[in-house]
């Protein structure tokens, strides 16, 4: 296994050029390779989904999620089913926009509506948060922190893809 010194992508040991950026690979001991954090679009899109799944799980640990479930009639009620379908549809659309349109085809502009949606959802969550009714630290996490990592990963993915396109 060798690593590209330009972008940090893992390549097969016998590769002469990087599979991500096309940079000529030089045989360098792994201990001397400096991997650049958040520079590889092929890893950034996966990171976005890991963080998204974590945040969805954290949401269901918050009091706001439990009150939503109580108001909607329980976990298996029709509104919860619609909510689950919405999450599945959003993640499916996000996968299509990120992986199939942006990363695989180099169309960075396809990420802009997703970034705008993340910013809107984060701001909407902040506007509806009332610290007087927060019963746990999960509520503060849900309101103040949960949308930030996803938004930053998407912005970094946008920039990394632009750099990849300009390098070609």
PDB file of C-alpha atoms in Angstrom:
ATOM      1  CA  UNK A   1       0.000   0.000   0.000  1.00  0.00           C
ATOM      2  CA  UNK A   2       1.402   3.386  -0.982  1.00  0.00           C
ATOM      3  CA  UNK A   3       0.088   6.868  -0.314  1.00  0.00           C
ATOM      4  CA  UNK A   4       0.066   9.797  -2.688  1.00  0.00           C
ATOM      5  CA  UNK A   5       2.248  12.633  -1.430  1.00  0.00           C
ATOM      6  CA  UNK A   6       0.018  15.195  -3.167  1.00  0.00           C
ATOM      7  CA  UNK A   7      -3.465  14.218  -1.972  1.00  0.00           C
ATOM      8  CA  UNK A   8      -2.950  11.413   0.588  1.00  0.00           C
ATOM      9  CA  UNK A   9      -5.000   8.775  -1.265  1.00  0.00           C
ATOM     10  CA  UNK A  10      -4.203   5.101  -0.638  1.00  0.00           C
ATOM     11  CA  UNK A  11      -2.991   3.349  -3.784  1.00  0.00           C
ATOM     12  CA  UNK A  12      -1.948  -0.242  -4.547  1.00  0.00           C
ATOM     13  CA  UNK A  13       1.704  -0.994  -3.823  1.00  0.00           C
ATOM     14  CA  UNK A  14       2.516  -1.466  -7.525  1.00  0.00           C
ATOM     15  CA  UNK A  15       0.792   1.738  -8.714  1.00  0.00           C
ATOM     16  CA  UNK A  16       2.941   4.302 -10.510  1.00  0.00           C
ATOM     17  CA  UNK A  17       0.354   7.109 -10.490  1.00  0.00           C
ATOM     18  CA  UNK A  18      -2.258   8.180  -7.940  1.00  0.00           C
ATOM     19  CA  UNK A  19      -5.748   6.850  -8.691  1.00  0.00           C
ATOM     20  CA  UNK A  20      -7.354  10.078  -7.403  1.00  0.00           C
ATOM     21  CA  UNK A  21      -5.220  12.936  -8.696  1.00  0.00           C
ATOM     22  CA  UNK A  22      -2.844  11.304 -11.220  1.00  0.00           C
ATOM     23  CA  UNK A  23       0.283  12.497  -9.386  1.00  0.00           C
ATOM     24  CA  UNK A  24       3.376  10.351  -9.989  1.00  0.00           C
ATOM     25  CA  UNK A  25       3.963   8.134  -6.972  1.00  0.00           C
ATOM     26  CA  UNK A  26       7.376   8.068  -5.390  1.00  0.00           C
ATOM     27  CA  UNK A  27       8.367   5.188  -3.139  1.00  0.00           C
ATOM     28  CA  UNK A  28       8.448   6.794   0.288  1.00  0.00           C
ATOM     29  CA  UNK A  29       8.309   4.953   3.618  1.00  0.00           C
ATOM     30  CA  UNK A  30       4.847   5.249   5.162  1.00  0.00           C
ATOM     31  CA  UNK A  31       6.296   6.916   8.248  1.00  0.00           C
ATOM     32  CA  UNK A  32       7.458   9.879   6.126  1.00  0.00           C
ATOM     33  CA  UNK A  33       4.159  10.489   4.305  1.00  0.00           C
ATOM     34  CA  UNK A  34       2.176  13.456   5.573  1.00  0.00           C
ATOM     35  CA  UNK A  35      -1.504  12.829   5.040  1.00  0.00           C
ATOM     36  CA  UNK A  36      -3.525  15.986   4.664  1.00  0.00           C
ATOM     37  CA  UNK A  37      -6.686  15.936   6.736  1.00  0.00           C
ATOM     38  CA  UNK A  38      -9.915  16.549   4.846  1.00  0.00           C
ATOM     39  CA  UNK A  39      -8.238  16.738   1.436  1.00  0.00           C
ATOM     40  CA  UNK A  40      -9.550  13.546  -0.101  1.00  0.00           C
ATOM     41  CA  UNK A  41     -13.093  13.816  -1.568  1.00  0.00           C
ATOM     42  CA  UNK A  42     -13.330  10.014  -1.723  1.00  0.00           C
ATOM     43  CA  UNK A  43     -13.194   9.912   2.081  1.00  0.00           C
ATOM     44  CA  UNK A  44     -15.043  13.178   2.802  1.00  0.00           C
ATOM     45  CA  UNK A  45     -18.350  12.029   1.321  1.00  0.00           C
ATOM     46  CA  UNK A  46     -18.260   8.934   3.548  1.00  0.00           C
ATOM     47  CA  UNK A  47     -17.488  11.130   6.552  1.00  0.00           C
ATOM     48  CA  UNK A  48     -20.600  13.198   5.825  1.00  0.00           C
ATOM     49  CA  UNK A  49     -22.815  10.111   6.079  1.00  0.00           C
ATOM     50  CA  UNK A  50     -21.096   8.811   9.233  1.00  0.00           C
ATOM     51  CA  UNK A  51     -21.741  12.155  10.939  1.00  0.00           C
ATOM     52  CA  UNK A  52     -25.308  12.286   9.595  1.00  0.00           C
ATOM     53  CA  UNK A  53     -26.130   8.846  10.994  1.00  0.00           C
ATOM     54  CA  UNK A  54     -24.568   9.801  14.315  1.00  0.00           C
ATOM     55  CA  UNK A  55     -26.643  12.986  14.480  1.00  0.00           C
ATOM     56  CA  UNK A  56     -29.855  11.149  13.618  1.00  0.00           C
ATOM     57  CA  UNK A  57     -29.109   8.700  16.420  1.00  0.00           C
ATOM     58  CA  UNK A  58     -28.293  11.525  18.824  1.00  0.00           C
ATOM     59  CA  UNK A  59     -31.544  13.255  17.880  1.00  0.00           C
ATOM     60  CA  UNK A  60     -33.518  10.250  19.086  1.00  0.00           C
ATOM     61  CA  UNK A  61     -31.737  10.479  22.442  1.00  0.00           C
ATOM     62  CA  UNK A  62     -32.866  14.061  22.967  1.00  0.00           C
ATOM     63  CA  UNK A  63     -35.957  15.188  24.787  1.00  0.00           C
ATOM     64  CA  UNK A  64     -37.166  16.937  21.649  1.00  0.00           C
ATOM     65  CA  UNK A  65     -37.328  13.597  19.859  1.00  0.00           C
ATOM     66  CA  UNK A  66     -39.130  11.923  22.753  1.00  0.00           C
ATOM     67  CA  UNK A  67     -41.693  14.733  22.867  1.00  0.00           C
ATOM     68  CA  UNK A  68     -42.113  14.417  19.082  1.00  0.00           C
ATOM     69  CA  UNK A  69     -42.794  10.712  19.509  1.00  0.00           C
ATOM     70  CA  UNK A  70     -45.282  11.347  22.316  1.00  0.00           C
ATOM     71  CA  UNK A  71     -47.155  13.948  20.283  1.00  0.00           C
ATOM     72  CA  UNK A  72     -47.226  11.776  17.169  1.00  0.00           C
ATOM     73  CA  UNK A  73     -48.595   8.724  18.950  1.00  0.00           C
ATOM     74  CA  UNK A  74     -45.523   6.548  19.297  1.00  0.00           C
ATOM     75  CA  UNK A  75     -42.683   5.164  17.266  1.00  0.00           C
ATOM     76  CA  UNK A  76     -44.776   3.139  14.808  1.00  0.00           C
ATOM     77  CA  UNK A  77     -47.429   5.777  14.150  1.00  0.00           C
ATOM     78  CA  UNK A  78     -48.140   7.218  10.711  1.00  0.00           C
ATOM     79  CA  UNK A  79     -46.381  10.586  11.379  1.00  0.00           C
ATOM     80  CA  UNK A  80     -43.268   8.730  12.534  1.00  0.00           C
ATOM     81  CA  UNK A  81     -43.410   6.601   9.397  1.00  0.00           C
ATOM     82  CA  UNK A  82     -43.573   9.750   7.288  1.00  0.00           C
ATOM     83  CA  UNK A  83     -40.661  11.198   9.267  1.00  0.00           C
ATOM     84  CA  UNK A  84     -38.652   8.010   8.660  1.00  0.00           C
ATOM     85  CA  UNK A  85     -39.455   8.127   4.948  1.00  0.00           C
ATOM     86  CA  UNK A  86     -38.351  11.777   4.843  1.00  0.00           C
ATOM     87  CA  UNK A  87     -34.993  10.913   6.459  1.00  0.00           C
ATOM     88  CA  UNK A  88     -34.494   7.979   4.068  1.00  0.00           C
ATOM     89  CA  UNK A  89     -35.417  10.127   1.046  1.00  0.00           C
ATOM     90  CA  UNK A  90     -33.117  12.948   2.193  1.00  0.00           C
ATOM     91  CA  UNK A  91     -30.158  10.612   2.728  1.00  0.00           C
ATOM     92  CA  UNK A  92     -30.820   8.929  -0.627  1.00  0.00           C
ATOM     93  CA  UNK A  93     -30.938  12.289  -2.405  1.00  0.00           C
ATOM     94  CA  UNK A  94     -27.833  13.434  -0.537  1.00  0.00           C
ATOM     95  CA  UNK A  95     -25.993  10.268  -1.607  1.00  0.00           C
ATOM     96  CA  UNK A  96     -26.992  10.832  -5.222  1.00  0.00           C
ATOM     97  CA  UNK A  97     -25.952  14.506  -5.126  1.00  0.00           C
ATOM     98  CA  UNK A  98     -22.663  13.902  -3.323  1.00  0.00           C
ATOM     99  CA  UNK A  99     -21.361  10.598  -4.641  1.00  0.00           C
ATOM    100  CA  UNK A 100     -22.900  10.204  -8.072  1.00  0.00           C
ATOM    101  CA  UNK A 101     -22.969  13.811  -9.224  1.00  0.00           C
ATOM    102  CA  UNK A 102     -20.214  15.618  -7.329  1.00  0.00           C
ATOM    103  CA  UNK A 103     -17.471  13.113  -6.458  1.00  0.00           C
ATOM    104  CA  UNK A 104     -17.749  10.716  -9.401  1.00  0.00           C
ATOM    105  CA  UNK A 105     -18.520  13.292 -12.087  1.00  0.00           C
ATOM    106  CA  UNK A 106     -16.714  16.341 -10.669  1.00  0.00           C
ATOM    107  CA  UNK A 107     -19.830  18.538 -10.685  1.00  0.00           C
ATOM    108  CA  UNK A 108     -19.189  20.605  -7.591  1.00  0.00           C
ATOM    109  CA  UNK A 109     -22.174  22.917  -8.073  1.00  0.00           C
ATOM    110  CA  UNK A 110     -24.481  20.000  -7.217  1.00  0.00           C
ATOM    111  CA  UNK A 111     -23.279  20.354  -3.626  1.00  0.00           C
ATOM    112  CA  UNK A 112     -24.484  23.946  -3.221  1.00  0.00           C
ATOM    113  CA  UNK A 113     -28.205  23.130  -2.667  1.00  0.00           C
ATOM    114  CA  UNK A 114     -27.221  20.527  -0.069  1.00  0.00           C
ATOM    115  CA  UNK A 115     -24.961  23.022   1.711  1.00  0.00           C
ATOM    116  CA  UNK A 116     -27.795  25.588   1.635  1.00  0.00           C
ATOM    117  CA  UNK A 117     -30.194  23.004   3.094  1.00  0.00           C
ATOM    118  CA  UNK A 118     -27.742  22.168   5.908  1.00  0.00           C
ATOM    119  CA  UNK A 119     -27.348  25.857   6.773  1.00  0.00           C
ATOM    120  CA  UNK A 120     -31.124  26.402   6.672  1.00  0.00           C
ATOM    121  CA  UNK A 121     -31.829  23.357   8.857  1.00  0.00           C
ATOM    122  CA  UNK A 122     -29.191  24.450  11.362  1.00  0.00           C
ATOM    123  CA  UNK A 123     -30.528  28.014  11.555  1.00  0.00           C
ATOM    124  CA  UNK A 124     -34.103  26.728  11.819  1.00  0.00           C
ATOM    125  CA  UNK A 125     -33.084  24.473  14.701  1.00  0.00           C
ATOM    126  CA  UNK A 126     -31.426  27.382  16.489  1.00  0.00           C
ATOM    127  CA  UNK A 127     -34.456  29.623  16.063  1.00  0.00           C
ATOM    128  CA  UNK A 128     -36.760  27.037  17.635  1.00  0.00           C
ATOM    129  CA  UNK A 129     -34.529  26.220  20.618  1.00  0.00           C
ATOM    130  CA  UNK A 130     -35.570  27.545  24.019  1.00  0.00           C
ATOM    131  CA  UNK A 131     -32.927  26.982  26.734  1.00  0.00           C
ATOM    132  CA  UNK A 132     -35.625  27.311  29.397  1.00  0.00           C
ATOM    133  CA  UNK A 133     -37.086  23.957  28.322  1.00  0.00           C
ATOM    134  CA  UNK A 134     -33.849  22.075  27.719  1.00  0.00           C
ATOM    135  CA  UNK A 135     -33.781  19.124  30.072  1.00  0.00           C
ATOM    136  CA  UNK A 136     -30.490  17.515  29.098  1.00  0.00           C
ATOM    137  CA  UNK A 137     -27.173  18.206  27.454  1.00  0.00           C
ATOM    138  CA  UNK A 138     -28.420  16.289  24.402  1.00  0.00           C
ATOM    139  CA  UNK A 139     -30.871  19.117  23.768  1.00  0.00           C
ATOM    140  CA  UNK A 140     -28.004  21.605  23.682  1.00  0.00           C
ATOM    141  CA  UNK A 141     -26.035  19.293  21.389  1.00  0.00           C
ATOM    142  CA  UNK A 142     -29.029  18.960  19.076  1.00  0.00           C
ATOM    143  CA  UNK A 143     -29.565  22.722  18.906  1.00  0.00           C
ATOM    144  CA  UNK A 144     -26.061  24.161  18.851  1.00  0.00           C
ATOM    145  CA  UNK A 145     -23.669  21.535  17.531  1.00  0.00           C
ATOM    146  CA  UNK A 146     -25.379  18.838  15.469  1.00  0.00           C
ATOM    147  CA  UNK A 147     -25.548  20.704  12.152  1.00  0.00           C
ATOM    148  CA  UNK A 148     -22.059  22.207  12.233  1.00  0.00           C
ATOM    149  CA  UNK A 149     -19.901  19.143  11.378  1.00  0.00           C
ATOM    150  CA  UNK A 150     -22.050  18.144   8.406  1.00  0.00           C
ATOM    151  CA  UNK A 151     -22.010  21.676   7.014  1.00  0.00           C
ATOM    152  CA  UNK A 152     -18.235  22.001   7.434  1.00  0.00           C
ATOM    153  CA  UNK A 153     -17.626  18.591   5.814  1.00  0.00           C
ATOM    154  CA  UNK A 154     -19.797  19.564   2.830  1.00  0.00           C
ATOM    155  CA  UNK A 155     -17.986  22.891   2.415  1.00  0.00           C
ATOM    156  CA  UNK A 156     -14.597  21.130   2.628  1.00  0.00           C
ATOM    157  CA  UNK A 157     -15.795  18.535   0.117  1.00  0.00           C
ATOM    158  CA  UNK A 158     -16.809  21.345  -2.242  1.00  0.00           C
ATOM    159  CA  UNK A 159     -13.368  22.981  -1.912  1.00  0.00           C
ATOM    160  CA  UNK A 160     -11.482  19.660  -2.270  1.00  0.00           C
ATOM    161  CA  UNK A 161     -13.406  18.794  -5.429  1.00  0.00           C
ATOM    162  CA  UNK A 162     -12.711  22.254  -6.871  1.00  0.00           C
ATOM    163  CA  UNK A 163      -8.999  21.756  -6.161  1.00  0.00           C
ATOM    164  CA  UNK A 164      -9.093  18.317  -7.802  1.00  0.00           C
ATOM    165  CA  UNK A 165     -10.761  19.746 -10.915  1.00  0.00           C
ATOM    166  CA  UNK A 166      -8.278  22.638 -11.133  1.00  0.00           C
ATOM    167  CA  UNK A 167      -5.331  20.234 -10.783  1.00  0.00           C
ATOM    168  CA  UNK A 168      -6.382  18.304 -13.890  1.00  0.00           C
TER     169      UNK A 168
END
